[in-house]
């Protein structure tokens, strides 16, 4: 059974989220603060994390940063803020998606399903692709520079692979997001700019 970790400090929001996801057939674990979330994450290995941005003590961004040190599990940020900078910060530290409160149950469930589908993509049996000193192995989903591993998030890897397959082609934001989400993305297309900027910071010398 798919396991979801819900991290939300407000009980009035956390309990309905747990109920909604359990009704959809997921096994749901919940935490009310960042420290508890990290302990649960380490001990239960969830398939996806719904993470509140604004929490007392350890923020959602800090929790996401800790998760990204060891895992590429999908992380959806839940935020009451709708400013571009809040979304950018979350994506910069490795969040895969964000949902702005208040959100509809249908939207949230759709985002959870879309992120889980992306995470379960079966690696294709393709030969490694090399451009300059960067090599991408689609089967192993690894990226190396001169033999040294470069850790990438799911979105960063998919963008780099698409670009390396067509090194002289210019892609629009819409084309890249459609590739990442298989046509199921709806939201701010500028989020792809964050993924690309972060990718460039990792792969460019």
mmCIF file of C-alpha atoms in Angstrom:
data_model
loop_
_atom_site.group_PDB
_atom_site.id
_atom_site.type_symbol
_atom_site.label_atom_id
_atom_site.label_comp_id
_atom_site.label_asym_id
_atom_site.label_seq_id
_atom_site.Cartn_x
_atom_site.Cartn_y
_atom_site.Cartn_z
ATOM 1 C CA UNK A 1 0.000 0.000 0.000
ATOM 2 C CA UNK A 2 1.249 3.485 -0.863
ATOM 3 C CA UNK A 3 2.397 5.329 2.241
ATOM 4 C CA UNK A 4 1.876 9.088 2.617
ATOM 5 C CA UNK A 5 3.475 11.267 5.286
ATOM 6 C CA UNK A 6 1.425 14.364 6.141
ATOM 7 C CA UNK A 7 3.270 17.097 8.051
ATOM 8 C CA UNK A 8 0.976 19.871 9.268
ATOM 9 C CA UNK A 9 1.073 21.647 12.623
ATOM 10 C CA UNK A 10 -2.596 22.697 12.613
ATOM 11 C CA UNK A 11 -4.736 19.790 13.789
ATOM 12 C CA UNK A 12 -7.845 21.266 12.143
ATOM 13 C CA UNK A 13 -6.083 20.897 8.770
ATOM 14 C CA UNK A 14 -4.052 17.768 9.437
ATOM 15 C CA UNK A 15 -6.943 15.503 10.446
ATOM 16 C CA UNK A 16 -9.086 16.223 7.348
ATOM 17 C CA UNK A 17 -6.028 15.633 5.165
ATOM 18 C CA UNK A 18 -5.407 12.268 6.815
ATOM 19 C CA UNK A 19 -9.075 11.310 6.413
ATOM 20 C CA UNK A 20 -9.154 12.391 2.756
ATOM 21 C CA UNK A 21 -6.046 10.400 1.832
ATOM 22 C CA UNK A 22 -7.097 7.310 3.771
ATOM 23 C CA UNK A 23 -10.417 7.456 1.914
ATOM 24 C CA UNK A 24 -8.410 7.366 -1.342
ATOM 25 C CA UNK A 25 -6.806 4.108 -0.184
ATOM 26 C CA UNK A 26 -3.445 5.371 1.068
ATOM 27 C CA UNK A 27 -1.722 4.420 4.294
ATOM 28 C CA UNK A 28 -1.266 7.772 6.048
ATOM 29 C CA UNK A 29 1.217 8.783 8.720
ATOM 30 C CA UNK A 30 1.082 12.258 10.234
ATOM 31 C CA UNK A 31 3.331 14.579 12.176
ATOM 32 C CA UNK A 32 2.637 17.940 13.818
ATOM 33 C CA UNK A 33 6.180 19.365 13.673
ATOM 34 C CA UNK A 34 9.422 19.121 11.754
ATOM 35 C CA UNK A 35 11.387 17.010 14.204
ATOM 36 C CA UNK A 36 8.637 14.401 14.430
ATOM 37 C CA UNK A 37 8.368 14.428 10.637
ATOM 38 C CA UNK A 38 12.044 13.628 10.181
ATOM 39 C CA UNK A 39 11.888 10.771 12.704
ATOM 40 C CA UNK A 40 8.818 9.308 10.981
ATOM 41 C CA UNK A 41 10.408 9.711 7.573
ATOM 42 C CA UNK A 42 13.532 7.837 8.620
ATOM 43 C CA UNK A 43 11.631 5.013 10.309
ATOM 44 C CA UNK A 44 8.786 4.465 7.811
ATOM 45 C CA UNK A 45 10.197 5.319 4.362
ATOM 46 C CA UNK A 46 7.036 6.940 2.916
ATOM 47 C CA UNK A 47 6.328 7.045 -0.815
ATOM 48 C CA UNK A 48 5.412 10.753 -0.799
ATOM 49 C CA UNK A 49 5.476 13.649 1.674
ATOM 50 C CA UNK A 50 2.922 16.457 2.050
ATOM 51 C CA UNK A 51 4.806 19.143 3.909
ATOM 52 C CA UNK A 52 3.471 22.353 5.453
ATOM 53 C CA UNK A 53 5.785 25.291 4.799
ATOM 54 C CA UNK A 54 5.087 27.394 7.884
ATOM 55 C CA UNK A 55 5.574 25.471 11.131
ATOM 56 C CA UNK A 56 6.908 26.529 14.535
ATOM 57 C CA UNK A 57 10.449 25.412 15.235
ATOM 58 C CA UNK A 58 11.734 23.595 12.163
ATOM 59 C CA UNK A 59 10.126 24.951 8.994
ATOM 60 C CA UNK A 60 8.946 22.896 6.059
ATOM 61 C CA UNK A 61 11.900 24.121 4.023
ATOM 62 C CA UNK A 62 14.304 22.826 6.659
ATOM 63 C CA UNK A 63 12.544 19.461 6.752
ATOM 64 C CA UNK A 64 12.683 19.233 2.957
ATOM 65 C CA UNK A 65 16.390 20.024 3.008
ATOM 66 C CA UNK A 66 17.020 17.167 5.463
ATOM 67 C CA UNK A 67 14.948 14.746 3.378
ATOM 68 C CA UNK A 68 16.836 15.672 0.221
ATOM 69 C CA UNK A 69 20.151 14.745 1.827
ATOM 70 C CA UNK A 70 19.226 11.072 1.552
ATOM 71 C CA UNK A 71 16.105 10.687 -0.605
ATOM 72 C CA UNK A 72 14.419 11.774 -3.838
ATOM 73 C CA UNK A 73 10.927 10.868 -2.584
ATOM 74 C CA UNK A 74 8.292 13.260 -3.974
ATOM 75 C CA UNK A 75 7.661 16.262 -1.701
ATOM 76 C CA UNK A 76 4.605 18.506 -2.104
ATOM 77 C CA UNK A 77 4.746 21.772 -0.194
ATOM 78 C CA UNK A 78 1.526 22.983 1.438
ATOM 79 C CA UNK A 79 1.670 26.736 1.840
ATOM 80 C CA UNK A 80 -0.700 29.508 2.820
ATOM 81 C CA UNK A 81 1.565 31.926 0.983
ATOM 82 C CA UNK A 82 1.033 32.574 -2.703
ATOM 83 C CA UNK A 83 4.037 34.771 -3.419
ATOM 84 C CA UNK A 84 6.524 33.743 -6.083
ATOM 85 C CA UNK A 85 9.475 33.867 -3.688
ATOM 86 C CA UNK A 86 7.943 31.256 -1.362
ATOM 87 C CA UNK A 87 7.352 28.881 -4.249
ATOM 88 C CA UNK A 88 10.836 29.461 -5.621
ATOM 89 C CA UNK A 89 12.504 28.776 -2.271
ATOM 90 C CA UNK A 90 10.616 25.511 -1.897
ATOM 91 C CA UNK A 91 11.577 24.354 -5.391
ATOM 92 C CA UNK A 92 15.180 25.470 -4.919
ATOM 93 C CA UNK A 93 15.682 23.170 -1.937
ATOM 94 C CA UNK A 94 14.167 20.192 -3.702
ATOM 95 C CA UNK A 95 10.363 20.232 -3.412
ATOM 96 C CA UNK A 96 8.673 18.685 -6.432
ATOM 97 C CA UNK A 97 5.386 20.553 -6.271
ATOM 98 C CA UNK A 98 3.381 22.996 -4.189
ATOM 99 C CA UNK A 99 -0.287 23.510 -3.357
ATOM 100 C CA UNK A 100 -1.492 26.843 -2.037
ATOM 101 C CA UNK A 101 -4.026 26.888 0.789
ATOM 102 C CA UNK A 102 -6.954 26.846 0.659
ATOM 103 C CA UNK A 103 -6.967 24.002 -1.846
ATOM 104 C CA UNK A 104 -9.735 21.718 -3.024
ATOM 105 C CA UNK A 105 -9.605 18.032 -2.054
ATOM 106 C CA UNK A 106 -9.787 17.118 -5.730
ATOM 107 C CA UNK A 107 -6.758 19.261 -6.579
ATOM 108 C CA UNK A 108 -4.685 17.842 -3.738
ATOM 109 C CA UNK A 109 -5.489 14.227 -4.583
ATOM 110 C CA UNK A 110 -4.691 14.922 -8.248
ATOM 111 C CA UNK A 111 -1.311 16.374 -7.305
ATOM 112 C CA UNK A 112 -0.524 13.393 -5.078
ATOM 113 C CA UNK A 113 -1.395 10.922 -7.838
ATOM 114 C CA UNK A 114 0.570 12.860 -10.466
ATOM 115 C CA UNK A 115 3.698 12.983 -8.308
ATOM 116 C CA UNK A 116 3.440 9.288 -7.475
ATOM 117 C CA UNK A 117 3.111 8.435 -11.175
ATOM 118 C CA UNK A 118 6.243 10.418 -11.939
ATOM 119 C CA UNK A 119 8.176 8.734 -9.144
ATOM 120 C CA UNK A 120 7.218 5.282 -10.416
ATOM 121 C CA UNK A 121 8.463 5.785 -13.948
ATOM 122 C CA UNK A 122 10.185 2.575 -15.016
ATOM 123 C CA UNK A 123 13.742 3.305 -16.178
ATOM 124 C CA UNK A 124 14.101 2.847 -19.911
ATOM 125 C CA UNK A 125 16.766 0.579 -21.344
ATOM 126 C CA UNK A 126 18.792 3.159 -23.238
ATOM 127 C CA UNK A 127 22.507 3.566 -23.661
ATOM 128 C CA UNK A 128 24.219 6.344 -21.690
ATOM 129 C CA UNK A 129 24.315 9.751 -23.386
ATOM 130 C CA UNK A 130 27.466 11.828 -23.219
ATOM 131 C CA UNK A 131 27.834 15.516 -24.053
ATOM 132 C CA UNK A 132 31.214 17.019 -23.190
ATOM 133 C CA UNK A 133 32.230 15.756 -19.765
ATOM 134 C CA UNK A 134 28.627 15.035 -18.656
ATOM 135 C CA UNK A 135 27.196 11.535 -18.969
ATOM 136 C CA UNK A 136 23.554 10.601 -18.320
ATOM 137 C CA UNK A 137 22.558 6.957 -17.856
ATOM 138 C CA UNK A 138 18.767 6.699 -18.444
ATOM 139 C CA UNK A 139 18.608 3.099 -17.192
ATOM 140 C CA UNK A 140 20.387 3.751 -13.900
ATOM 141 C CA UNK A 141 19.051 7.339 -13.686
ATOM 142 C CA UNK A 142 22.501 8.637 -12.815
ATOM 143 C CA UNK A 143 24.475 11.673 -13.954
ATOM 144 C CA UNK A 144 28.264 11.899 -13.771
ATOM 145 C CA UNK A 145 30.957 14.388 -14.698
ATOM 146 C CA UNK A 146 34.279 12.698 -15.386
ATOM 147 C CA UNK A 147 33.083 9.729 -13.344
ATOM 148 C CA UNK A 148 31.922 11.797 -10.356
ATOM 149 C CA UNK A 149 28.251 11.512 -9.409
ATOM 150 C CA UNK A 150 26.014 14.605 -9.630
ATOM 151 C CA UNK A 151 22.876 14.158 -7.482
ATOM 152 C CA UNK A 152 19.742 15.495 -9.187
ATOM 153 C CA UNK A 153 16.085 15.618 -8.265
ATOM 154 C CA UNK A 154 13.553 13.799 -10.456
ATOM 155 C CA UNK A 155 12.649 16.981 -12.341
ATOM 156 C CA UNK A 156 16.257 18.044 -12.845
ATOM 157 C CA UNK A 157 17.167 14.621 -14.225
ATOM 158 C CA UNK A 158 14.239 14.563 -16.643
ATOM 159 C CA UNK A 159 15.027 18.058 -17.933
ATOM 160 C CA UNK A 160 18.715 17.266 -18.417
ATOM 161 C CA UNK A 161 17.940 13.998 -20.204
ATOM 162 C CA UNK A 162 15.529 15.710 -22.602
ATOM 163 C CA UNK A 163 18.010 18.488 -23.343
ATOM 164 C CA UNK A 164 20.897 16.071 -23.920
ATOM 165 C CA UNK A 165 18.818 14.010 -26.336
ATOM 166 C CA UNK A 166 18.329 17.143 -28.470
ATOM 167 C CA UNK A 167 21.417 19.285 -27.761
ATOM 168 C CA UNK A 168 20.751 21.888 -30.448
ATOM 169 C CA UNK A 169 17.023 22.298 -29.908
ATOM 170 C CA UNK A 170 15.406 25.122 -27.911
ATOM 171 C CA UNK A 171 12.470 24.021 -25.736
ATOM 172 C CA UNK A 172 9.698 26.243 -24.408
ATOM 173 C CA UNK A 173 8.570 26.185 -20.788
ATOM 174 C CA UNK A 174 5.354 24.505 -21.907
ATOM 175 C CA UNK A 175 7.250 21.718 -23.681
ATOM 176 C CA UNK A 176 9.457 21.006 -20.682
ATOM 177 C CA UNK A 177 6.585 20.986 -18.187
ATOM 178 C CA UNK A 178 4.479 18.825 -20.481
ATOM 179 C CA UNK A 179 7.390 16.368 -20.607
ATOM 180 C CA UNK A 180 7.819 16.403 -16.819
ATOM 181 C CA UNK A 181 4.152 15.906 -16.035
ATOM 182 C CA UNK A 182 2.932 13.948 -19.072
ATOM 183 C CA UNK A 183 0.370 16.655 -19.748
ATOM 184 C CA UNK A 184 -1.055 16.648 -16.205
ATOM 185 C CA UNK A 185 0.653 19.813 -14.924
ATOM 186 C CA UNK A 186 -1.378 22.862 -14.029
ATOM 187 C CA UNK A 187 0.152 25.790 -12.242
ATOM 188 C CA UNK A 188 2.865 28.395 -12.703
ATOM 189 C CA UNK A 189 5.028 27.578 -15.729
ATOM 190 C CA UNK A 190 7.801 29.716 -14.266
ATOM 191 C CA UNK A 191 8.555 26.875 -11.869
ATOM 192 C CA UNK A 192 10.489 25.259 -14.709
ATOM 193 C CA UNK A 193 12.871 28.241 -14.557
ATOM 194 C CA UNK A 194 13.755 27.248 -10.993
ATOM 195 C CA UNK A 195 14.458 23.639 -11.984
ATOM 196 C CA UNK A 196 16.639 24.753 -14.898
ATOM 197 C CA UNK A 197 18.564 27.276 -12.784
ATOM 198 C CA UNK A 198 19.186 24.710 -10.084
ATOM 199 C CA UNK A 199 20.253 22.169 -12.709
ATOM 200 C CA UNK A 200 22.733 24.595 -14.219
ATOM 201 C CA UNK A 201 24.251 25.275 -10.803
ATOM 202 C CA UNK A 202 24.902 21.553 -10.434
ATOM 203 C CA UNK A 203 26.202 20.624 -13.871
ATOM 204 C CA UNK A 204 28.014 23.739 -15.119
ATOM 205 C CA UNK A 205 31.587 24.446 -14.061
#
